[in-house]
Short mmCIF file of C-alpha atoms in Angstrom, two decimals:
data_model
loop_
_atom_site.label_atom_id
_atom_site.label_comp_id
_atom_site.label_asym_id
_atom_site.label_seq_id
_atom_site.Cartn_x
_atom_site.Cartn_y
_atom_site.Cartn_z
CA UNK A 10 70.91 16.21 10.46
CA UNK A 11 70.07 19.62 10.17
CA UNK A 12 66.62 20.25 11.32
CA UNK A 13 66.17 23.67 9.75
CA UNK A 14 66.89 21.60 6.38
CA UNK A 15 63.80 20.26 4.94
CA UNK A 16 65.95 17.68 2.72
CA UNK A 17 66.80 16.04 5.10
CA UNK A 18 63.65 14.74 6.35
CA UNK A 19 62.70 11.34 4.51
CA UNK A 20 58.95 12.55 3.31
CA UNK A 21 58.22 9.05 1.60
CA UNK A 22 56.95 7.21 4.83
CA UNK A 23 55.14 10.03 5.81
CA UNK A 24 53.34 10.07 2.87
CA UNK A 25 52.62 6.73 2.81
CA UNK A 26 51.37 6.63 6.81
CA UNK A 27 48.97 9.22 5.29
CA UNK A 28 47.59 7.59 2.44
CA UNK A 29 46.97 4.27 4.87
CA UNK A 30 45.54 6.40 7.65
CA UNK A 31 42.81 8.65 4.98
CA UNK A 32 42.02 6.77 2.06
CA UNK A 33 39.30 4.17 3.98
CA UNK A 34 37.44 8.35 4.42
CA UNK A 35 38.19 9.78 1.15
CA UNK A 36 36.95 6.54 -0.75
CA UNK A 37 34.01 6.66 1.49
CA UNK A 38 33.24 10.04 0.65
CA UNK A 39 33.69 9.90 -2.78
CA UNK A 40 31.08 7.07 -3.04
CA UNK A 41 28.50 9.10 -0.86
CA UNK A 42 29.58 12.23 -3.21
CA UNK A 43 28.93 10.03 -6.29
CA UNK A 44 25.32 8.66 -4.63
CA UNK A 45 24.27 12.10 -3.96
CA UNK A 46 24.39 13.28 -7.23
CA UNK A 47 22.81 10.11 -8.57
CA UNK A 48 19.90 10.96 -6.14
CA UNK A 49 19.55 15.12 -7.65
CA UNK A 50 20.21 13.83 -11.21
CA UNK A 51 17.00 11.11 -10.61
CA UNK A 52 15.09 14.26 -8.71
CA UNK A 53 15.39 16.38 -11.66
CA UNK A 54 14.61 14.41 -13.89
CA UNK A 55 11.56 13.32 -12.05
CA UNK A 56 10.32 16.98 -11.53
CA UNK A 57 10.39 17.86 -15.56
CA UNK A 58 14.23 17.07 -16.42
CA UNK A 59 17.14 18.84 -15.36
CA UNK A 60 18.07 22.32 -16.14
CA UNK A 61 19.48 21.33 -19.24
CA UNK A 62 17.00 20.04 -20.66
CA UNK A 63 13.58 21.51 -21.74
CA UNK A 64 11.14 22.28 -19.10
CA UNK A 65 8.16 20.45 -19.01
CA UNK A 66 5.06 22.38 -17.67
CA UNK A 67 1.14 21.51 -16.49
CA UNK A 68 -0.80 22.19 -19.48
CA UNK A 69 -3.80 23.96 -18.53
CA UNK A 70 -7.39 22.72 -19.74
CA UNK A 71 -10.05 25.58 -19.40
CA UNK A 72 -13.72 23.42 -18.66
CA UNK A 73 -16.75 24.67 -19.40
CA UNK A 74 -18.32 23.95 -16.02
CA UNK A 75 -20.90 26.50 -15.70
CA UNK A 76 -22.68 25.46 -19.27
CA UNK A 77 -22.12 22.14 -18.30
CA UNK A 78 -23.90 22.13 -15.01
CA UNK A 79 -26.79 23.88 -16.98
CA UNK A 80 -26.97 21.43 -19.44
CA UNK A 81 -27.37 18.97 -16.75
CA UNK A 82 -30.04 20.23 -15.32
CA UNK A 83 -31.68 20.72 -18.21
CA UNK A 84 -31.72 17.66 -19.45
CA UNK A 85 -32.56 15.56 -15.49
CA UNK A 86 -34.12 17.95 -13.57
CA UNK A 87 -35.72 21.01 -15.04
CA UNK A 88 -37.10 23.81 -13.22
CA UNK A 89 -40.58 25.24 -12.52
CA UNK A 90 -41.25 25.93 -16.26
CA UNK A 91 -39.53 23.22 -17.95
CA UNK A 92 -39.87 19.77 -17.76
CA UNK A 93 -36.22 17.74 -18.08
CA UNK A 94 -35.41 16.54 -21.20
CA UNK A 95 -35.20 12.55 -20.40
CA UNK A 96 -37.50 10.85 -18.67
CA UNK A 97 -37.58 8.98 -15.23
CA UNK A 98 -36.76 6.23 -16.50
CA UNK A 99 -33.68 7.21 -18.66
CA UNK A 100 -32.73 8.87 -14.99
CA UNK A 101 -33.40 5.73 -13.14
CA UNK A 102 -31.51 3.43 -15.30
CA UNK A 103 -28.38 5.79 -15.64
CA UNK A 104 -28.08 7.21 -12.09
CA UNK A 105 -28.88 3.70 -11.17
CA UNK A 106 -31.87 5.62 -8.48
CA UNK A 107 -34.91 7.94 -8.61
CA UNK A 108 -34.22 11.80 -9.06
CA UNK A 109 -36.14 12.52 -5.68
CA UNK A 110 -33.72 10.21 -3.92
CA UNK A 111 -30.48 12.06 -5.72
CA UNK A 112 -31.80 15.17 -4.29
CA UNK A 113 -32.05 14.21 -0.94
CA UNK A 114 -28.69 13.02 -0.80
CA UNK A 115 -27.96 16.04 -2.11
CA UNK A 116 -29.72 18.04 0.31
CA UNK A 117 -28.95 16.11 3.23
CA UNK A 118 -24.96 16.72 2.63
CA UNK A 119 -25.61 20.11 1.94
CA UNK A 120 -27.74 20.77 5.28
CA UNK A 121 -25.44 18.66 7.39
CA UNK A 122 -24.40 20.92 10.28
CA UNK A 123 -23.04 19.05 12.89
CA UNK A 124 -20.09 20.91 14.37
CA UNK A 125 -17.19 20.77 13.35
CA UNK A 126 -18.33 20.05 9.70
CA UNK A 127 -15.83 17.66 8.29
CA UNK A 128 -13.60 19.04 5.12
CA UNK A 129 -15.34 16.17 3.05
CA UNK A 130 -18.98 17.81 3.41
CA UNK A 131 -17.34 21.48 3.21
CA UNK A 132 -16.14 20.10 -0.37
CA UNK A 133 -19.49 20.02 -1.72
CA UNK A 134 -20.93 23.30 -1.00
CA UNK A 135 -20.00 26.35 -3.56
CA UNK A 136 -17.68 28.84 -2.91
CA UNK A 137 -15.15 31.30 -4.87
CA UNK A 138 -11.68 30.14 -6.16
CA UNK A 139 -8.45 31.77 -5.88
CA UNK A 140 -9.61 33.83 -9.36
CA UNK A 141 -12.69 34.04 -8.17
CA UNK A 142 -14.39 31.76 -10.49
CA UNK A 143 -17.41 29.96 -9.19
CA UNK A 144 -16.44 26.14 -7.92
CA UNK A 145 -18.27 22.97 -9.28
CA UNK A 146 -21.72 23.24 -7.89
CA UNK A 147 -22.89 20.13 -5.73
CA UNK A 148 -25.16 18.72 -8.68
CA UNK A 149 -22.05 18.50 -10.53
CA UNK A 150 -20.06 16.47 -8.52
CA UNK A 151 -22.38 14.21 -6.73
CA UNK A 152 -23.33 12.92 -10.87
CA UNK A 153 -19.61 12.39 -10.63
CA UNK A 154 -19.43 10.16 -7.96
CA UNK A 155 -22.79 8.37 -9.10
CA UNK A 156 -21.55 7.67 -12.54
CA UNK A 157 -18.56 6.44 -11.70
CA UNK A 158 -20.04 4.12 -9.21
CA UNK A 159 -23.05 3.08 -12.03
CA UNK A 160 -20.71 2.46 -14.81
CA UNK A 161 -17.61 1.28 -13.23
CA UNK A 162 -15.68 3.34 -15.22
CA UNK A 163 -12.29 5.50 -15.05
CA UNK A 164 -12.47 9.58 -13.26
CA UNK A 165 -12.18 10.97 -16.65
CA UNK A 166 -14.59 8.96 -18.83
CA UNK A 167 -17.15 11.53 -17.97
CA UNK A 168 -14.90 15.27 -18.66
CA UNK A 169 -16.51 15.66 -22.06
CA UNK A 170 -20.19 15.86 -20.79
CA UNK A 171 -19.54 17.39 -16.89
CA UNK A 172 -16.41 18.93 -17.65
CA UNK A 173 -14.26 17.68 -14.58
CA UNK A 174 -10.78 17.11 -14.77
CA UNK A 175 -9.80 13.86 -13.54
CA UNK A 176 -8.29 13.95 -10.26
CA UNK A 177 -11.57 16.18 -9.13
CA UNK A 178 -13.54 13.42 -10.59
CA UNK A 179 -11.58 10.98 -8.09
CA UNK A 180 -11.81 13.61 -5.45
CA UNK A 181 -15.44 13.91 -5.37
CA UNK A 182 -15.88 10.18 -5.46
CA UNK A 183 -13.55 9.71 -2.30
CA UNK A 184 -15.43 12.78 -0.65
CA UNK A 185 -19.08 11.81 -1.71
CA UNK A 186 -18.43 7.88 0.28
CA UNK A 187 -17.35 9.41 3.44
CA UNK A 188 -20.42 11.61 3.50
CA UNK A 189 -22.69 8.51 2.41
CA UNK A 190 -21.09 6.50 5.34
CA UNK A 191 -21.50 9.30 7.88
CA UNK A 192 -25.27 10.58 6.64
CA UNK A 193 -26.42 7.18 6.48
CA UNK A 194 -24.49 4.18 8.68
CA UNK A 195 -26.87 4.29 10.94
CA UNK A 196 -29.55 3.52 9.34
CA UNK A 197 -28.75 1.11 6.84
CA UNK A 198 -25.02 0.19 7.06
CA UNK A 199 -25.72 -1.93 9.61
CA UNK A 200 -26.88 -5.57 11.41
CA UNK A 201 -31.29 -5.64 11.57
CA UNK A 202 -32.43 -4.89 15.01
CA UNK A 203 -35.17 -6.76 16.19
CA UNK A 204 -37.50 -4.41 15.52
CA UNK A 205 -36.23 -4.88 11.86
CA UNK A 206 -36.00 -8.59 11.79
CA UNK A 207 -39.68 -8.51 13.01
CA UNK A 208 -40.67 -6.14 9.51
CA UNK A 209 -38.91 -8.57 7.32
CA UNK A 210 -40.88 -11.45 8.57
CA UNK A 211 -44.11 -9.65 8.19
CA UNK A 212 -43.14 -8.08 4.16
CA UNK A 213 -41.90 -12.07 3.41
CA UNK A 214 -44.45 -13.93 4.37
CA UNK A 215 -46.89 -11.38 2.86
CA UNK A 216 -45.31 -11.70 -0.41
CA UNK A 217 -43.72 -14.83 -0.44
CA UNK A 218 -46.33 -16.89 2.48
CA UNK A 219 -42.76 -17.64 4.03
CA UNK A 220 -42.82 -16.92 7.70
CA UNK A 221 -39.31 -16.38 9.48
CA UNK A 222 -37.46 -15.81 6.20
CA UNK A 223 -34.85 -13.12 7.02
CA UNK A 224 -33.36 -13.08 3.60
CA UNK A 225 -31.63 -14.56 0.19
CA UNK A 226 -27.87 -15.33 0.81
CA UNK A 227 -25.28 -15.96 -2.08
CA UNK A 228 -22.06 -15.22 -3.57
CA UNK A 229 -21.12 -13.31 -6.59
CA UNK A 230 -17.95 -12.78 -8.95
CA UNK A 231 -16.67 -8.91 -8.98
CA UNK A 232 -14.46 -8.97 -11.79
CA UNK A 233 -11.30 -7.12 -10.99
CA UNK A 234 -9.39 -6.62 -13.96
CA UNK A 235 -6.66 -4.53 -13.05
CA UNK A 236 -5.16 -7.24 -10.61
CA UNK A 237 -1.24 -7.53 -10.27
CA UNK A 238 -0.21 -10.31 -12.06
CA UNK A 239 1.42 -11.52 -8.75
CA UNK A 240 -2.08 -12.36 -7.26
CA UNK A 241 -3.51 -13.92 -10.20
CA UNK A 242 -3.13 -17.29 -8.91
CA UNK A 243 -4.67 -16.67 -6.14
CA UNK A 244 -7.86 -14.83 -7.99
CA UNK A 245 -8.10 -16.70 -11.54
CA UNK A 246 -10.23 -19.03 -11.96
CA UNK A 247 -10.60 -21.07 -15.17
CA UNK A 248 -14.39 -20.60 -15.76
CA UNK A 249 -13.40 -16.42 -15.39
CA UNK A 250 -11.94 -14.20 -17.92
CA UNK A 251 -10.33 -11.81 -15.14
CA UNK A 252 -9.19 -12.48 -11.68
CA UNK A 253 -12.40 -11.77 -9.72
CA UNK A 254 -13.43 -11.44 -6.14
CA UNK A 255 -15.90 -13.33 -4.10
CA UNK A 256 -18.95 -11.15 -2.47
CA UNK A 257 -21.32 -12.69 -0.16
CA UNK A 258 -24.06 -10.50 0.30
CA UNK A 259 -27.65 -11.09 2.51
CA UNK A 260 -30.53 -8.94 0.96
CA UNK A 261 -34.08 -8.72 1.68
CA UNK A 262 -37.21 -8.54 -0.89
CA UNK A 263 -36.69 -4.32 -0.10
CA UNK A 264 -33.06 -4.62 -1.82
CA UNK A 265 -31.49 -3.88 1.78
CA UNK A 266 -28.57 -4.96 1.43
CA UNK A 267 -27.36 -4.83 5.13
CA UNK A 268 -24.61 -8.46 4.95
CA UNK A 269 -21.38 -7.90 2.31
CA UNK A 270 -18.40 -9.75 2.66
CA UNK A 271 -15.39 -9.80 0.49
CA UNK A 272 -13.75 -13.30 0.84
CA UNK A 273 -9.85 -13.66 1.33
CA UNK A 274 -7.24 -14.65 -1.39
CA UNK A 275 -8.16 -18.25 -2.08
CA UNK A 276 -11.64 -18.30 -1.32
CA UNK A 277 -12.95 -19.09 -4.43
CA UNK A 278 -16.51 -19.96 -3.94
CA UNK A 279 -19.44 -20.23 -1.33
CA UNK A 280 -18.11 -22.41 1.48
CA UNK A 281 -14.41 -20.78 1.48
CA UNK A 282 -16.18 -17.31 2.25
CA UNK A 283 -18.92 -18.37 4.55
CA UNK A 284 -16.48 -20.03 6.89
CA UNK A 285 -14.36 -16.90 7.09
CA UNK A 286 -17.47 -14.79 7.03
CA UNK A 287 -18.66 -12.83 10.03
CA UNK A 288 -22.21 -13.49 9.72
CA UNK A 289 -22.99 -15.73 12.34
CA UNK A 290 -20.89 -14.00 14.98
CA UNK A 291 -23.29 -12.83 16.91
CA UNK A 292 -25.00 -16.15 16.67
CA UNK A 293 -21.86 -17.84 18.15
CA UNK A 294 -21.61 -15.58 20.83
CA UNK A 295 -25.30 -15.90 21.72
CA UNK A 296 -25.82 -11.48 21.23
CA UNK A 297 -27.88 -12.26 18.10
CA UNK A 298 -31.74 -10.98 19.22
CA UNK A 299 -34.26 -13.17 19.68
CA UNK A 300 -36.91 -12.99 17.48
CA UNK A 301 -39.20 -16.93 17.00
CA UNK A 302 -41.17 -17.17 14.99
CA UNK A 303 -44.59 -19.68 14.94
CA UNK A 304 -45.25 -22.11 12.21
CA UNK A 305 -47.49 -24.78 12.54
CA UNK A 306 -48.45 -24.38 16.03
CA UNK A 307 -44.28 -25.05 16.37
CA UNK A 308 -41.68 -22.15 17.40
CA UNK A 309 -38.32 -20.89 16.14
CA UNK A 310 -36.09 -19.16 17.73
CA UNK A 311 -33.93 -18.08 14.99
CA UNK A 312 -34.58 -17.10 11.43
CA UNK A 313 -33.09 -17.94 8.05
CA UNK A 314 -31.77 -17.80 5.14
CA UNK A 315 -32.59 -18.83 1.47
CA UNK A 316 -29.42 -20.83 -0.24
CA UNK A 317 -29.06 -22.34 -2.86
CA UNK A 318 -27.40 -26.16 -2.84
CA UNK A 319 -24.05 -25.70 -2.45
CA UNK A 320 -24.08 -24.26 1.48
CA UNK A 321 -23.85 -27.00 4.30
CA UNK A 322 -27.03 -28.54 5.84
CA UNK A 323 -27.68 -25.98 8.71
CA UNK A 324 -30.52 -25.06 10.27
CA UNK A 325 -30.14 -21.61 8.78
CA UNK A 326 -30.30 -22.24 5.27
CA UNK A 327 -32.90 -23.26 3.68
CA UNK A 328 -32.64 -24.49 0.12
CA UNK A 329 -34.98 -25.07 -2.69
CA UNK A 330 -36.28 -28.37 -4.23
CA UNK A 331 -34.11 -29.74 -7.21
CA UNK A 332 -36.58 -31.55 -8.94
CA UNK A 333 -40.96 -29.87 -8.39
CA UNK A 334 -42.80 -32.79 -7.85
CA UNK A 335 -46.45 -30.43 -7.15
CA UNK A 336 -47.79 -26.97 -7.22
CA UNK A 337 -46.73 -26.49 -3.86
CA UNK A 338 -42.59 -26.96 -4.26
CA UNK A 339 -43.22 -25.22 -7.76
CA UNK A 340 -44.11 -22.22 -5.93
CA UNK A 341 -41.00 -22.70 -3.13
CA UNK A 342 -38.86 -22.59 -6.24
CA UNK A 343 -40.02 -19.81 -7.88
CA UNK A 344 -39.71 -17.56 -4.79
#
């Protein structure tokens, strides 16, 4: 055999000890190849289509905010001259609180200056945007937040009257409860100290002639209609329309509301949430503070609550008559 002949040399099995050796890679690369351009054809498309295709662009919506913010003041708040054009009442009922206590949240976000000032605070005050347009002003956006929270309704069900896009509508919303939880936790988001537990007494039994009552107690539904149909069975109830929610909630004749509790998956009424509730905690671990109480020459150490019949036979709950036999349980009932 000649080795400067090339004919002579049997090429098949070399070939063939190739193939064997490199196809396990090439087949491997051809199905990452094929992946990848899966994954750019899927990235296109999800960024407006692919470069054949027509380009789909954000369609801009010029708002009105400036007459709109005027218009809003004109017709809740007025000025020196002019009186607004609804009443209290219509202000009340739709902001769902007074107009002097909307300004002082409004004030008190504006004048918080505790360094550094948090970007969700910064978000409310006015400044210049990139085309130097005036920003939303602070009235604007705090009616945002309040309406949505009244009404219970979408970001955008309010862009005809304030003019504000939708995803600013959700941004001042997000921004305006971090600022309520900072300005305010603690004051009210929070357990009754004694010195507040010793208040309540005094305001019930002046209204009510109940000495030692710390509060109401119950449950409530909160509809929540948009609930994955995977959770419905644990959510639906038969009595319902849409999956709700349980709230337990403690208030006191003020409207402090200073007890909510969302129950679990499952809990579907009073007794499911109060034994997964953390209201007697500090009970439990004997922190609670001590604040008796005298009635009929007898004392109490610890308060409680008004319930209705369905919670267990504590020594916290106390629970109205089911059948008024005189004046006097008439009167229990009615409170």
């Amino acid at each position: 055999m000649d080795p400067n002949n090339l004919n002579d040399f049997d090429t098949t099995n070399t070939y063939d000890h190739y193939d064997a050796f490199f196809q396990p890679d090439y087949d491997r690369y051809m199905r990452d190849y094929e992946s990848y351009q899966h994954y750019m054809s899927l990235c296109e498309q999800e960024a407006g289509g692919s470069s054949s295709g027509p380009i789909r662009r954000r369609r801009y919506i010029y708002r009105e905010r400036e007459e709109a913010e005027e218009r809003l003041i004109d017709d809740y708040f007025g000025d020196d001259e002019y009186e607004p054009k609804y009443p209290e009442e219509t202000f009340r009922r739709r902001y769902r609180m007074s107009s002097t206590l909307f300004n002082k949240i409004v004030n008190d976000i504006l004048s918080y200056d505790v360094q550094p000032i948090p970007e969700y605070f910064t978000y409310f005050s006015s400044r210049l945007d990139a085309t130097g347009r005036k920003s939303i002003g602070p009235i604007l956006k705090c009616t945002s937040a309040i309406r949505q929270l009244a009404y219970g309704t979408a970001p955008d069900a309010f862009d005809e009257y304030l003019q504000i896009a939708e995803r600013t509508s959700r941004e001042c919303l997000d921004n305006f409860t971090k600022c309520i939880h900072v300005l305010y936790n603690h004051k009210f988001l929070r357990r009754p100290s004694a010195t507040d537990i010793e208040k309540t007494y005094k305001l019930h039994e002046e209204k009510h002639g109940l000495p030692g009552m710390l509060g109401s107690i119950d449950c409530m539904h909160w509809d929540w209609k948009n609930c994955p149909k995977s959770l419905h069975g644990q959510f639906k109830r038969r009595d319902h329309k849409y999956p709700t929610l349980m709230l337990e909630a403690v208030a006191d004749q003020r409207l402090w509301i200073w007890h909510a509790y969302f129950g679990v998956p499952g809990a579907n009424n009073d007794l499911n949430v109060l034994y997964g509730s953390p209201l007697f905690d500090d009970e439990i671990a004997d922190i609670a503070p001590e604040c008796p109480f005298i009635v009929n020459g007898h004392t109490y150490r610890k308060c409680y609550y008004l319930a209705d019949g369905i919670y267990p036979e504590w020594s916290t709950f106390v629970k109205t008559f089911s059948v008024t036999r005189d004046a006097k349980t008439f009167k229990f009932k009615t409170v």
